[in-house]
DNA sequence: GAAGATGATTTGTC
DNA sequence: GACAAATCATCTTC
């Protein structure tokens, strides 16, 4: 009974005298209160403790238990013993508490929470799920034509969300009920054994931790369900959609008008993406695929190249005409350039005429002007009114279209580049290594004149 | 349904 | 990180 001796020691000057037999407890008779009979007091307290200990082991009927409980509660030694037991328990509890409390937040739980929030399963319903679906759909590259799949996805997601919240509520309810039950139990027991409020609090925390581990499982399975749903409905590969005809045309126009260097810059990609209602990465993919496939089978793409080149040539003619008209408006006489052109010379009624004129411009057959290379063409354009056209879009447009002009001319009129007899375009744009030649193209020659907002290839490639 | 076209992904290189 | 090349998975056309 070492423990009892310590308790006795802790009790110190507690007056043990005067206790009586109550509530059916066979307590020993008093031993006087001069403090000399230590053995007697030991025996006294030992008996009380023994009584207490045996109560838990005995099977008592309700009436008996009630009677004994009452006896213990009313015993005059009870407060003293209770405070000692509390003290001991507090001391031993501190070490346990130190190890158990202040758990850092579980990183896995945080990840699950974040994911559920991002997917719109947890958190506010508005926006969440549909926003995630919209983002995923946009990434899939079909922002407008996938409404059916989209709504289907949202419906399923909403279903998952509903199940998740129902289950979560159930768990929370069960947790609360269980916590209340345990708290009541502990409060009840705290009458007969030392249970501090802190201890009850700790117990509540333990219960909550147990329940949160169940919650984590729920969150995990919800995440898995969302992932499966997402991959089933929104996987870009599964739901590949061809780009719209208009988008493909825009991309092809750019590709063939920059055939010498079909590497759009970031700005160009962004602008193309905007025009085509697709993402920048889709533009990158498209150009990547196009370059490879063009290179692999140039013959097959020749017709397409001609088509787009002719198309762009018409636009170029318009741009040139506009530039010329503009120059004449601004500067009727151009003494520095030595270049004059009447309006009538640019009255083009058909694409055929435009092409003929453009061909003539390059071959010099019209006699209007003869240009040694496209860079000079642009420089001449710049000098038309004695000033630079740098600020205007015309320069940039003309520049990008010069590529096309030369291509269509080379394809349709047998134009040979005046620079050295090399055809500037496919298959001649590809170097011996199978890559596109770098920076010897008109783009690089004229690039300084480009406007800031112009769509132009990245000459660094 | 087969074949080709096409957008996306993966892998390796620079 | 951008790109080439190979490959996958789906779409379109016949």
PDB file of N, CA and C in Angstrom, chain A residues 353-450:
ATOM      1  N   UNK A 353      -6.997  39.769-110.993  1.00  0.00           N
ATOM      2  CA  UNK A 353      -6.283  40.996-111.340  1.00  0.00           C
ATOM      3  C   UNK A 353      -5.260  41.356-110.274  1.00  0.00           C
ATOM      4  N   UNK A 354      -5.679  41.172-109.057  1.00  0.00           N
ATOM      5  CA  UNK A 354      -4.794  41.511-107.948  1.00  0.00           C
ATOM      6  C   UNK A 354      -3.553  40.638-107.980  1.00  0.00           C
ATOM      7  N   UNK A 355      -3.798  39.361-108.206  1.00  0.00           N
ATOM      8  CA  UNK A 355      -2.668  38.443-108.248  1.00  0.00           C
ATOM      9  C   UNK A 355      -1.736  38.777-109.399  1.00  0.00           C
ATOM     10  N   UNK A 356      -2.341  39.088-110.515  1.00  0.00           N
ATOM     11  CA  UNK A 356      -1.540  39.432-111.691  1.00  0.00           C
ATOM     12  C   UNK A 356      -0.684  40.661-111.393  1.00  0.00           C
ATOM     13  N   UNK A 357      -1.355  41.627-110.805  1.00  0.00           N
ATOM     14  CA  UNK A 357      -0.639  42.862-110.492  1.00  0.00           C
ATOM     15  C   UNK A 357       0.497  42.593-109.518  1.00  0.00           C
ATOM     16  N   UNK A 358       0.171  41.783-108.515  1.00  0.00           N
ATOM     17  CA  UNK A 358       1.187  41.494-107.502  1.00  0.00           C
ATOM     18  C   UNK A 358       2.351  40.723-108.120  1.00  0.00           C
ATOM     19  N   UNK A 359       1.988  39.785-108.984  1.00  0.00           N
ATOM     20  CA  UNK A 359       3.042  39.039-109.659  1.00  0.00           C
ATOM     21  C   UNK A 359       3.909  39.992-110.462  1.00  0.00           C
ATOM     22  N   UNK A 360       3.223  40.874-111.136  1.00  0.00           N
ATOM     23  CA  UNK A 360       3.950  41.861-111.920  1.00  0.00           C
ATOM     24  C   UNK A 360       4.829  42.752-111.056  1.00  0.00           C
ATOM     25  N   UNK A 361       4.283  43.045-109.874  1.00  0.00           N
ATOM     26  CA  UNK A 361       5.063  43.887-108.960  1.00  0.00           C
ATOM     27  C   UNK A 361       6.403  43.243-108.662  1.00  0.00           C
ATOM     28  N   UNK A 362       6.339  41.915-108.479  1.00  0.00           N
ATOM     29  CA  UNK A 362       7.577  41.225-108.099  1.00  0.00           C
ATOM     30  C   UNK A 362       8.479  40.972-109.313  1.00  0.00           C
ATOM     31  N   UNK A 363       7.838  40.584-110.391  1.00  0.00           N
ATOM     32  CA  UNK A 363       8.661  40.275-111.565  1.00  0.00           C
ATOM     33  C   UNK A 363       9.093  41.547-112.285  1.00  0.00           C
ATOM     34  N   UNK A 364       8.415  42.622-111.988  1.00  0.00           N
ATOM     35  CA  UNK A 364       8.761  43.886-112.601  1.00  0.00           C
ATOM     36  C   UNK A 364       8.208  44.040-114.012  1.00  0.00           C
ATOM     37  N   UNK A 365       7.345  43.113-114.410  1.00  0.00           N
ATOM     38  CA  UNK A 365       6.842  43.146-115.776  1.00  0.00           C
ATOM     39  C   UNK A 365       5.940  44.328-116.049  1.00  0.00           C
ATOM     40  N   UNK A 366       5.302  44.828-114.995  1.00  0.00           N
ATOM     41  CA  UNK A 366       4.426  45.970-115.210  1.00  0.00           C
ATOM     42  C   UNK A 366       5.217  47.246-115.432  1.00  0.00           C
ATOM     43  N   UNK A 367       6.416  47.201-114.972  1.00  0.00           N
ATOM     44  CA  UNK A 367       7.244  48.373-115.125  1.00  0.00           C
ATOM     45  C   UNK A 367       7.025  49.421-114.079  1.00  0.00           C
ATOM     46  N   UNK A 368       6.027  49.167-113.205  1.00  0.00           N
ATOM     47  CA  UNK A 368       5.749  50.167-112.177  1.00  0.00           C
ATOM     48  C   UNK A 368       6.897  50.266-111.185  1.00  0.00           C
ATOM     49  N   UNK A 369       7.254  49.078-110.633  1.00  0.00           N
ATOM     50  CA  UNK A 369       8.423  49.070-109.753  1.00  0.00           C
ATOM     51  C   UNK A 369       9.020  47.671-109.685  1.00  0.00           C
ATOM     52  N   UNK A 370      10.250  47.670-109.447  1.00  0.00           N
ATOM     53  CA  UNK A 370      10.950  46.405-109.392  1.00  0.00           C
ATOM     54  C   UNK A 370      11.666  46.299-108.055  1.00  0.00           C
ATOM     55  N   UNK A 371      11.378  45.244-107.341  1.00  0.00           N
ATOM     56  CA  UNK A 371      11.932  45.131-106.003  1.00  0.00           C
ATOM     57  C   UNK A 371      12.932  43.982-105.921  1.00  0.00           C
ATOM     58  N   UNK A 372      14.109  44.278-105.454  1.00  0.00           N
ATOM     59  CA  UNK A 372      15.111  43.221-105.354  1.00  0.00           C
ATOM     60  C   UNK A 372      14.771  42.163-104.307  1.00  0.00           C
ATOM     61  N   UNK A 373      14.123  42.548-103.240  1.00  0.00           N
ATOM     62  CA  UNK A 373      13.652  41.563-102.253  1.00  0.00           C
ATOM     63  C   UNK A 373      12.504  42.141-101.451  1.00  0.00           C
ATOM     64  N   UNK A 374      11.904  41.272-100.698  1.00  0.00           N
ATOM     65  CA  UNK A 374      10.697  41.696 -99.980  1.00  0.00           C
ATOM     66  C   UNK A 374      11.010  42.734 -98.914  1.00  0.00           C
ATOM     67  N   UNK A 375      12.179  42.626 -98.366  1.00  0.00           N
ATOM     68  CA  UNK A 375      12.567  43.615 -97.367  1.00  0.00           C
ATOM     69  C   UNK A 375      12.559  44.999 -97.986  1.00  0.00           C
ATOM     70  N   UNK A 376      13.014  45.057 -99.202  1.00  0.00           N
ATOM     71  CA  UNK A 376      13.007  46.337 -99.914  1.00  0.00           C
ATOM     72  C   UNK A 376      11.586  46.789-100.197  1.00  0.00           C
ATOM     73  N   UNK A 377      10.755  45.804-100.454  1.00  0.00           N
ATOM     74  CA  UNK A 377       9.350  46.162-100.688  1.00  0.00           C
ATOM     75  C   UNK A 377       8.814  46.904 -99.467  1.00  0.00           C
ATOM     76  N   UNK A 378       9.094  46.327 -98.349  1.00  0.00           N
ATOM     77  CA  UNK A 378       8.577  46.955 -97.139  1.00  0.00           C
ATOM     78  C   UNK A 378       9.228  48.313 -96.911  1.00  0.00           C
ATOM     79  N   UNK A 379      10.514  48.364 -97.167  1.00  0.00           N
ATOM     80  CA  UNK A 379      11.191  49.635 -96.971  1.00  0.00           C
ATOM     81  C   UNK A 379      10.607  50.674 -97.910  1.00  0.00           C
ATOM     82  N   UNK A 380      10.311  50.252 -99.119  1.00  0.00           N
ATOM     83  CA  UNK A 380       9.700  51.188-100.060  1.00  0.00           C
ATOM     84  C   UNK A 380       8.352  51.649 -99.552  1.00  0.00           C
ATOM     85  N   UNK A 381       7.620  50.696 -99.007  1.00  0.00           N
ATOM     86  CA  UNK A 381       6.321  51.044 -98.452  1.00  0.00           C
ATOM     87  C   UNK A 381       6.484  52.069 -97.334  1.00  0.00           C
ATOM     88  N   UNK A 382       7.484  51.855 -96.570  1.00  0.00           N
ATOM     89  CA  UNK A 382       7.702  52.768 -95.456  1.00  0.00           C
ATOM     90  C   UNK A 382       8.010  54.170 -95.958  1.00  0.00           C
ATOM     91  N   UNK A 383       8.687  54.228 -97.084  1.00  0.00           N
ATOM     92  CA  UNK A 383       9.147  55.525 -97.554  1.00  0.00           C
ATOM     93  C   UNK A 383       8.176  56.224 -98.486  1.00  0.00           C
ATOM     94  N   UNK A 384       7.044  55.615 -98.660  1.00  0.00           N
ATOM     95  CA  UNK A 384       6.120  56.174 -99.633  1.00  0.00           C
ATOM     96  C   UNK A 384       5.799  57.632 -99.385  1.00  0.00           C
ATOM     97  N   UNK A 385       5.617  57.986 -98.186  1.00  0.00           N
ATOM     98  CA  UNK A 385       5.303  59.384 -97.912  1.00  0.00           C
ATOM     99  C   UNK A 385       6.440  60.086 -97.182  1.00  0.00           C
ATOM    100  N   UNK A 386       7.558  59.474 -97.301  1.00  0.00           N
ATOM    101  CA  UNK A 386       8.713  60.103 -96.686  1.00  0.00           C
ATOM    102  C   UNK A 386       8.835  59.787 -95.209  1.00  0.00           C
ATOM    103  N   UNK A 387       7.739  59.279 -94.629  1.00  0.00           N
ATOM    104  CA  UNK A 387       7.755  58.924 -93.216  1.00  0.00           C
ATOM    105  C   UNK A 387       7.666  57.415 -93.071  1.00  0.00           C
ATOM    106  N   UNK A 388       7.846  56.990 -91.859  1.00  0.00           N
ATOM    107  CA  UNK A 388       7.761  55.556 -91.603  1.00  0.00           C
ATOM    108  C   UNK A 388       6.326  55.149 -91.337  1.00  0.00           C
ATOM    109  N   UNK A 389       5.996  53.906 -91.713  1.00  0.00           N
ATOM    110  CA  UNK A 389       4.680  53.367 -91.432  1.00  0.00           C
ATOM    111  C   UNK A 389       4.663  52.535 -90.156  1.00  0.00           C
ATOM    112  N   UNK A 390       5.679  52.708 -89.410  1.00  0.00           N
ATOM    113  CA  UNK A 390       5.834  51.811 -88.277  1.00  0.00           C
ATOM    114  C   UNK A 390       4.629  51.762 -87.345  1.00  0.00           C
ATOM    115  N   UNK A 391       4.005  52.877 -87.185  1.00  0.00           N
ATOM    116  CA  UNK A 391       2.892  52.916 -86.239  1.00  0.00           C
ATOM    117  C   UNK A 391       1.631  52.264 -86.762  1.00  0.00           C
ATOM    118  N   UNK A 392       1.577  52.022 -88.042  1.00  0.00           N
ATOM    119  CA  UNK A 392       0.343  51.508 -88.613  1.00  0.00           C
ATOM    120  C   UNK A 392       0.348  50.002 -88.705  1.00  0.00           C
ATOM    121  N   UNK A 393      -0.836  49.433 -88.687  1.00  0.00           N
ATOM    122  CA  UNK A 393      -0.982  47.986 -88.830  1.00  0.00           C
ATOM    123  C   UNK A 393      -0.603  47.553 -90.232  1.00  0.00           C
ATOM    124  N   UNK A 394      -0.701  48.468 -91.156  1.00  0.00           N
ATOM    125  CA  UNK A 394      -0.451  48.135 -92.554  1.00  0.00           C
ATOM    126  C   UNK A 394       0.912  47.469 -92.715  1.00  0.00           C
ATOM    127  N   UNK A 395       1.883  48.056 -92.101  1.00  0.00           N
ATOM    128  CA  UNK A 395       3.229  47.521 -92.227  1.00  0.00           C
ATOM    129  C   UNK A 395       3.306  46.083 -91.789  1.00  0.00           C
ATOM    130  N   UNK A 396       2.709  45.824 -90.655  1.00  0.00           N
ATOM    131  CA  UNK A 396       2.751  44.465 -90.120  1.00  0.00           C
ATOM    132  C   UNK A 396       2.004  43.501 -91.015  1.00  0.00           C
ATOM    133  N   UNK A 397       0.834  43.962 -91.479  1.00  0.00           N
ATOM    134  CA  UNK A 397       0.032  43.083 -92.333  1.00  0.00           C
ATOM    135  C   UNK A 397       0.761  42.793 -93.632  1.00  0.00           C
ATOM    136  N   UNK A 398       1.291  43.850 -94.198  1.00  0.00           N
ATOM    137  CA  UNK A 398       2.001  43.677 -95.458  1.00  0.00           C
ATOM    138  C   UNK A 398       3.159  42.716 -95.253  1.00  0.00           C
ATOM    139  N   UNK A 399       3.810  42.903 -94.154  1.00  0.00           N
ATOM    140  CA  UNK A 399       4.964  42.059 -93.866  1.00  0.00           C
ATOM    141  C   UNK A 399       4.601  40.584 -93.818  1.00  0.00           C
ATOM    142  N   UNK A 400       3.582  40.278 -93.036  1.00  0.00           N
ATOM    143  CA  UNK A 400       3.219  38.869 -92.903  1.00  0.00           C
ATOM    144  C   UNK A 400       2.685  38.327 -94.215  1.00  0.00           C
ATOM    145  N   UNK A 401       2.126  39.220 -94.999  1.00  0.00           N
ATOM    146  CA  UNK A 401       1.533  38.752 -96.249  1.00  0.00           C
ATOM    147  C   UNK A 401       2.548  38.666 -97.376  1.00  0.00           C
ATOM    148  N   UNK A 402       3.649  39.299 -97.164  1.00  0.00           N
ATOM    149  CA  UNK A 402       4.698  39.213 -98.180  1.00  0.00           C
ATOM    150  C   UNK A 402       5.124  37.763 -98.361  1.00  0.00           C
ATOM    151  N   UNK A 403       5.219  37.056 -97.258  1.00  0.00           N
ATOM    152  CA  UNK A 403       5.541  35.628 -97.301  1.00  0.00           C
ATOM    153  C   UNK A 403       4.593  34.910 -98.249  1.00  0.00           C
ATOM    154  N   UNK A 404       3.325  35.184 -98.042  1.00  0.00           N
ATOM    155  CA  UNK A 404       2.299  34.522 -98.833  1.00  0.00           C
ATOM    156  C   UNK A 404       2.388  34.914-100.290  1.00  0.00           C
ATOM    157  N   UNK A 405       2.593  36.183-100.495  1.00  0.00           N
ATOM    158  CA  UNK A 405       2.683  36.688-101.863  1.00  0.00           C
ATOM    159  C   UNK A 405       3.767  35.950-102.632  1.00  0.00           C
ATOM    160  N   UNK A 406       4.885  35.858-101.999  1.00  0.00           N
ATOM    161  CA  UNK A 406       6.006  35.214-102.666  1.00  0.00           C
ATOM    162  C   UNK A 406       5.704  33.750-102.914  1.00  0.00           C
ATOM    163  N   UNK A 407       4.997  33.162-101.944  1.00  0.00           N
ATOM    164  CA  UNK A 407       4.668  31.755-102.089  1.00  0.00           C
ATOM    165  C   UNK A 407       3.724  31.538-103.260  1.00  0.00           C
ATOM    166  N   UNK A 408       2.672  32.305-103.265  1.00  0.00           N
ATOM    167  CA  UNK A 408       1.649  32.091-104.306  1.00  0.00           C
ATOM    168  C   UNK A 408       2.231  32.399-105.677  1.00  0.00           C
ATOM    169  N   UNK A 409       3.070  33.398-105.694  1.00  0.00           N
ATOM    170  CA  UNK A 409       3.689  33.736-106.978  1.00  0.00           C
ATOM    171  C   UNK A 409       4.613  32.606-107.427  1.00  0.00           C
ATOM    172  N   UNK A 410       5.353  32.104-106.468  1.00  0.00           N
ATOM    173  CA  UNK A 410       6.280  31.031-106.821  1.00  0.00           C
ATOM    174  C   UNK A 410       5.531  29.801-107.278  1.00  0.00           C
ATOM    175  N   UNK A 411       4.336  29.594-106.687  1.00  0.00           N
ATOM    176  CA  UNK A 411       3.563  28.417-107.042  1.00  0.00           C
ATOM    177  C   UNK A 411       2.792  28.604-108.337  1.00  0.00           C
ATOM    178  N   UNK A 412       2.274  29.792-108.528  1.00  0.00           N
ATOM    179  CA  UNK A 412       1.363  29.985-109.660  1.00  0.00           C
ATOM    180  C   UNK A 412       2.040  30.601-110.873  1.00  0.00           C
ATOM    181  N   UNK A 413       3.000  31.432-110.649  1.00  0.00           N
ATOM    182  CA  UNK A 413       3.589  32.143-111.784  1.00  0.00           C
ATOM    183  C   UNK A 413       5.050  31.760-112.005  1.00  0.00           C
ATOM    184  N   UNK A 414       5.488  30.757-111.303  1.00  0.00           N
ATOM    185  CA  UNK A 414       6.851  30.311-111.497  1.00  0.00           C
ATOM    186  C   UNK A 414       7.881  31.352-111.105  1.00  0.00           C
ATOM    187  N   UNK A 415       7.515  32.117-110.107  1.00  0.00           N
ATOM    188  CA  UNK A 415       8.402  33.197-109.664  1.00  0.00           C
ATOM    189  C   UNK A 415       9.657  32.645-109.022  1.00  0.00           C
ATOM    190  N   UNK A 416      10.761  33.185-109.427  1.00  0.00           N
ATOM    191  CA  UNK A 416      12.020  32.818-108.823  1.00  0.00           C
ATOM    192  C   UNK A 416      12.517  33.974-107.987  1.00  0.00           C
ATOM    193  N   UNK A 417      12.855  33.662-106.773  1.00  0.00           N
ATOM    194  CA  UNK A 417      13.294  34.721-105.873  1.00  0.00           C
ATOM    195  C   UNK A 417      14.498  35.444-106.424  1.00  0.00           C
ATOM    196  N   UNK A 418      14.383  36.736-106.420  1.00  0.00           N
ATOM    197  CA  UNK A 418      15.445  37.560-106.973  1.00  0.00           C
ATOM    198  C   UNK A 418      16.701  37.542-106.126  1.00  0.00           C
ATOM    199  N   UNK A 419      16.563  37.043-104.894  1.00  0.00           N
ATOM    200  CA  UNK A 419      17.717  37.051-104.003  1.00  0.00           C
ATOM    201  C   UNK A 419      18.785  36.045-104.406  1.00  0.00           C
ATOM    202  N   UNK A 420      18.419  35.039-105.103  1.00  0.00           N
ATOM    203  CA  UNK A 420      19.432  34.059-105.471  1.00  0.00           C
ATOM    204  C   UNK A 420      18.819  32.825-106.063  1.00  0.00           C
ATOM    205  N   UNK A 421      17.652  32.972-106.581  1.00  0.00           N
ATOM    206  CA  UNK A 421      17.006  31.865-107.250  1.00  0.00           C
ATOM    207  C   UNK A 421      16.401  30.845-106.305  1.00  0.00           C
ATOM    208  N   UNK A 422      16.457  31.112-105.002  1.00  0.00           N
ATOM    209  CA  UNK A 422      15.870  30.162-104.059  1.00  0.00           C
ATOM    210  C   UNK A 422      14.405  30.467-103.851  1.00  0.00           C
ATOM    211  N   UNK A 423      13.630  29.431-103.925  1.00  0.00           N
ATOM    212  CA  UNK A 423      12.239  29.613-103.518  1.00  0.00           C
ATOM    213  C   UNK A 423      12.227  29.693-102.002  1.00  0.00           C
ATOM    214  N   UNK A 424      11.554  30.678-101.497  1.00  0.00           N
ATOM    215  CA  UNK A 424      11.597  30.916-100.054  1.00  0.00           C
ATOM    216  C   UNK A 424      10.704  29.949 -99.282  1.00  0.00           C
ATOM    217  N   UNK A 425       9.811  29.300 -99.970  1.00  0.00           N
ATOM    218  CA  UNK A 425       8.812  28.532 -99.223  1.00  0.00           C
ATOM    219  C   UNK A 425       8.926  27.060 -99.475  1.00  0.00           C
ATOM    220  N   UNK A 426       8.063  26.368 -98.779  1.00  0.00           N
ATOM    221  CA  UNK A 426       8.115  24.926 -98.761  1.00  0.00           C
ATOM    222  C   UNK A 426       8.275  24.361-100.154  1.00  0.00           C
ATOM    223  N   UNK A 427       9.025  23.338-100.295  1.00  0.00           N
ATOM    224  CA  UNK A 427       9.787  22.671 -99.248  1.00  0.00           C
ATOM    225  C   UNK A 427      11.125  23.353 -98.964  1.00  0.00           C
ATOM    226  N   UNK A 428      11.304  24.465 -99.559  1.00  0.00           N
ATOM    227  CA  UNK A 428      12.616  25.104 -99.447  1.00  0.00           C
ATOM    228  C   UNK A 428      12.822  25.808 -98.113  1.00  0.00           C
ATOM    229  N   UNK A 429      11.740  25.979 -97.377  1.00  0.00           N
ATOM    230  CA  UNK A 429      11.891  26.623 -96.078  1.00  0.00           C
ATOM    231  C   UNK A 429      12.516  25.682 -95.050  1.00  0.00           C
ATOM    232  N   UNK A 430      12.468  24.416 -95.376  1.00  0.00           N
ATOM    233  CA  UNK A 430      13.010  23.454 -94.436  1.00  0.00           C
ATOM    234  C   UNK A 430      14.478  23.243 -94.717  1.00  0.00           C
ATOM    235  N   UNK A 431      15.239  23.272 -93.692  1.00  0.00           N
ATOM    236  CA  UNK A 431      16.664  23.084 -93.877  1.00  0.00           C
ATOM    237  C   UNK A 431      17.011  21.603 -93.999  1.00  0.00           C
ATOM    238  N   UNK A 432      18.278  21.350 -94.178  1.00  0.00           N
ATOM    239  CA  UNK A 432      18.726  19.991 -94.395  1.00  0.00           C
ATOM    240  C   UNK A 432      18.443  19.071 -93.230  1.00  0.00           C
ATOM    241  N   UNK A 433      18.342  19.650 -92.056  1.00  0.00           N
ATOM    242  CA  UNK A 433      18.107  18.828 -90.865  1.00  0.00           C
ATOM    243  C   UNK A 433      16.628  18.540 -90.638  1.00  0.00           C
ATOM    244  N   UNK A 434      15.823  19.037 -91.549  1.00  0.00           N
ATOM    245  CA  UNK A 434      14.399  18.797 -91.394  1.00  0.00           C
ATOM    246  C   UNK A 434      13.719  19.859 -90.552  1.00  0.00           C
ATOM    247  N   UNK A 435      14.454  20.902 -90.220  1.00  0.00           N
ATOM    248  CA  UNK A 435      13.853  21.975 -89.441  1.00  0.00           C
ATOM    249  C   UNK A 435      13.655  23.197 -90.296  1.00  0.00           C
ATOM    250  N   UNK A 436      12.860  24.136 -89.764  1.00  0.00           N
ATOM    251  CA  UNK A 436      12.644  25.361 -90.508  1.00  0.00           C
ATOM    252  C   UNK A 436      13.891  26.237 -90.409  1.00  0.00           C
ATOM    253  N   UNK A 437      14.243  26.904 -91.552  1.00  0.00           N
ATOM    254  CA  UNK A 437      15.404  27.775 -91.528  1.00  0.00           C
ATOM    255  C   UNK A 437      15.132  28.964 -90.640  1.00  0.00           C
ATOM    256  N   UNK A 438      16.155  29.385 -89.981  1.00  0.00           N
ATOM    257  CA  UNK A 438      15.973  30.468 -89.022  1.00  0.00           C
ATOM    258  C   UNK A 438      16.343  31.816 -89.599  1.00  0.00           C
ATOM    259  N   UNK A 439      15.460  32.758 -89.391  1.00  0.00           N
ATOM    260  CA  UNK A 439      15.751  34.188 -89.487  1.00  0.00           C
ATOM    261  C   UNK A 439      16.378  34.689 -90.774  1.00  0.00           C
ATOM    262  N   UNK A 440      16.349  33.940 -91.854  1.00  0.00           N
ATOM    263  CA  UNK A 440      16.847  34.494 -93.109  1.00  0.00           C
ATOM    264  C   UNK A 440      15.673  34.890 -93.981  1.00  0.00           C
ATOM    265  N   UNK A 441      14.530  34.905 -93.371  1.00  0.00           N
ATOM    266  CA  UNK A 441      13.290  35.107 -94.104  1.00  0.00           C
ATOM    267  C   UNK A 441      12.872  36.565 -94.057  1.00  0.00           C
ATOM    268  N   UNK A 442      11.916  36.908 -94.880  1.00  0.00           N
ATOM    269  CA  UNK A 442      11.452  38.287 -94.850  1.00  0.00           C
ATOM    270  C   UNK A 442      11.019  38.754 -93.466  1.00  0.00           C
ATOM    271  N   UNK A 443      10.502  37.838 -92.683  1.00  0.00           N
ATOM    272  CA  UNK A 443      10.019  38.253 -91.360  1.00  0.00           C
ATOM    273  C   UNK A 443      11.118  38.930 -90.565  1.00  0.00           C
ATOM    274  N   UNK A 444      12.278  38.330 -90.621  1.00  0.00           N
ATOM    275  CA  UNK A 444      13.356  38.885 -89.828  1.00  0.00           C
ATOM    276  C   UNK A 444      13.835  40.217 -90.403  1.00  0.00           C
ATOM    277  N   UNK A 445      13.700  40.331 -91.709  1.00  0.00           N
ATOM    278  CA  UNK A 445      14.145  41.565 -92.342  1.00  0.00           C
ATOM    279  C   UNK A 445      13.266  42.738 -91.923  1.00  0.00           C
ATOM    280  N   UNK A 446      11.984  42.444 -91.834  1.00  0.00           N
ATOM    281  CA  UNK A 446      11.059  43.548 -91.608  1.00  0.00           C
ATOM    282  C   UNK A 446      10.619  43.669 -90.167  1.00  0.00           C
ATOM    283  N   UNK A 447      10.963  42.724 -89.387  1.00  0.00           N
ATOM    284  CA  UNK A 447      10.396  42.702 -88.043  1.00  0.00           C
ATOM    285  C   UNK A 447      10.499  44.007 -87.263  1.00  0.00           C
ATOM    286  N   UNK A 448      11.536  44.831 -87.436  1.00  0.00           N
ATOM    287  CA  UNK A 448      11.594  46.057 -86.640  1.00  0.00           C
ATOM    288  C   UNK A 448      10.426  47.001 -86.886  1.00  0.00           C
ATOM    289  N   UNK A 449       9.783  46.852 -88.034  1.00  0.00           N
ATOM    290  CA  UNK A 449       8.712  47.785 -88.358  1.00  0.00           C
ATOM    291  C   UNK A 449       7.368  47.338 -87.821  1.00  0.00           C
ATOM    292  N   UNK A 450       7.334  46.171 -87.204  1.00  0.00           N
ATOM    293  CA  UNK A 450       6.046  45.668 -86.734  1.00  0.00           C
ATOM    294  C   UNK A 450       5.447  46.526 -85.641  1.00  0.00           C
TER     295      UNK A 450
END
